[in-house]
Coordinates of C-alpha atoms in Angstrom, one line a residue:
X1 CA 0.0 0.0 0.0
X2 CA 1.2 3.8 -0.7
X3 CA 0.8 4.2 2.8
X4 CA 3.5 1.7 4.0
X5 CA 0.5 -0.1 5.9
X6 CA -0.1 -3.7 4.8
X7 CA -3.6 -4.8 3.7
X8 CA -6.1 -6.7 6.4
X9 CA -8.4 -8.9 5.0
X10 CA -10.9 -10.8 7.4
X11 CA -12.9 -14.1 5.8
X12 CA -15.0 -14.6 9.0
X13 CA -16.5 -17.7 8.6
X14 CA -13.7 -19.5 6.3
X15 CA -15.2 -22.9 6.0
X16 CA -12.3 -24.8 4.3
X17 CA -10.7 -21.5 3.1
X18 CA -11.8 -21.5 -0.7
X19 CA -12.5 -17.7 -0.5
X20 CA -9.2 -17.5 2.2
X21 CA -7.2 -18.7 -1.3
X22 CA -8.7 -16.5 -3.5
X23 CA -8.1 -13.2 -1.3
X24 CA -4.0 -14.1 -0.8
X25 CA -3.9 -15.0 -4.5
X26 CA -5.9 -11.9 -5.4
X27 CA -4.7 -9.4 -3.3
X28 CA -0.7 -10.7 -2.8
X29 CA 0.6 -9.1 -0.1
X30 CA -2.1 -8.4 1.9
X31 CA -2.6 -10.0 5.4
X32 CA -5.5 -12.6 5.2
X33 CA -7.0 -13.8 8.5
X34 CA -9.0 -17.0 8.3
X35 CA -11.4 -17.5 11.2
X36 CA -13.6 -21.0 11.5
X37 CA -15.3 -22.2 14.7
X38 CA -15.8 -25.8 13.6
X39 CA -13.4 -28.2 14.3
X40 CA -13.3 -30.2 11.4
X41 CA -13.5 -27.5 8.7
X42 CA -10.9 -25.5 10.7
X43 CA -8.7 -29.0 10.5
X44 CA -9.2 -28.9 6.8
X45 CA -8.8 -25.2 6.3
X46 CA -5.2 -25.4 7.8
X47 CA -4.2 -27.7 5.8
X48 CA -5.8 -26.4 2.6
X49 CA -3.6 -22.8 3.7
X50 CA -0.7 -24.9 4.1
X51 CA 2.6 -22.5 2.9
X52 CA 0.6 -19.7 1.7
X53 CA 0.1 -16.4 3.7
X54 CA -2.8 -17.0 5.4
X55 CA -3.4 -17.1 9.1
X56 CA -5.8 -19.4 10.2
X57 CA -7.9 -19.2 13.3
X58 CA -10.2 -21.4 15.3
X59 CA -13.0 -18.8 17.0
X60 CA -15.9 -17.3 16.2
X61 CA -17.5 -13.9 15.6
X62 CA -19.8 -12.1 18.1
X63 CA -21.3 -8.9 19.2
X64 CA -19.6 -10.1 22.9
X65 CA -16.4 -11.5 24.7
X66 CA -16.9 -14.9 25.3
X67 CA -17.3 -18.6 25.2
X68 CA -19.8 -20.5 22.7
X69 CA -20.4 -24.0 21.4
X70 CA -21.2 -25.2 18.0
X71 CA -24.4 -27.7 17.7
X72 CA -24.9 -29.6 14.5
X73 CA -29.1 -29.7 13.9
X74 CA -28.5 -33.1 12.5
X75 CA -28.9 -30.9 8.6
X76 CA -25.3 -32.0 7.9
X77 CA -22.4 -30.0 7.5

């Protein structure tokens, strides 16, 4: 950037990080933060952002500081 600054880019809600890859292969040089609260597309994400420049995190989003758990309705992933 002109500005010396360094891009953020946030994919909240990564999934398995398809959009996470397009954004560091897009925008090369920015900093992209993956963030995915379930555990099994959070395993797969890291390893889909193997060796590219993409920082993966396991959390979620909210409005407030805190704890939450993930239920699966039984719908599937």
């Amino acid at each position: 950037a002109q500005s010396g600054r360094r891009p953020l880019i946030v994919d909240a809600g990564a999934n398995i990080g398809a959009s996470s890859l397009y954004f560091a292969m897009t925008y090369p040089g920015s900093h992209v933060i993956a963030i995915e609260p379930e555990s099994n597309n959070f395993a797969l994400l890291s390893e889909n952002m193997r060796g590219l420049p993409v920082q993966c995190v396991r959390a979620a989003v909210s409005s407030q500081p805190g704890r939450t758990q993930l239920v699966d309705p039984g719908l599937g992933y």
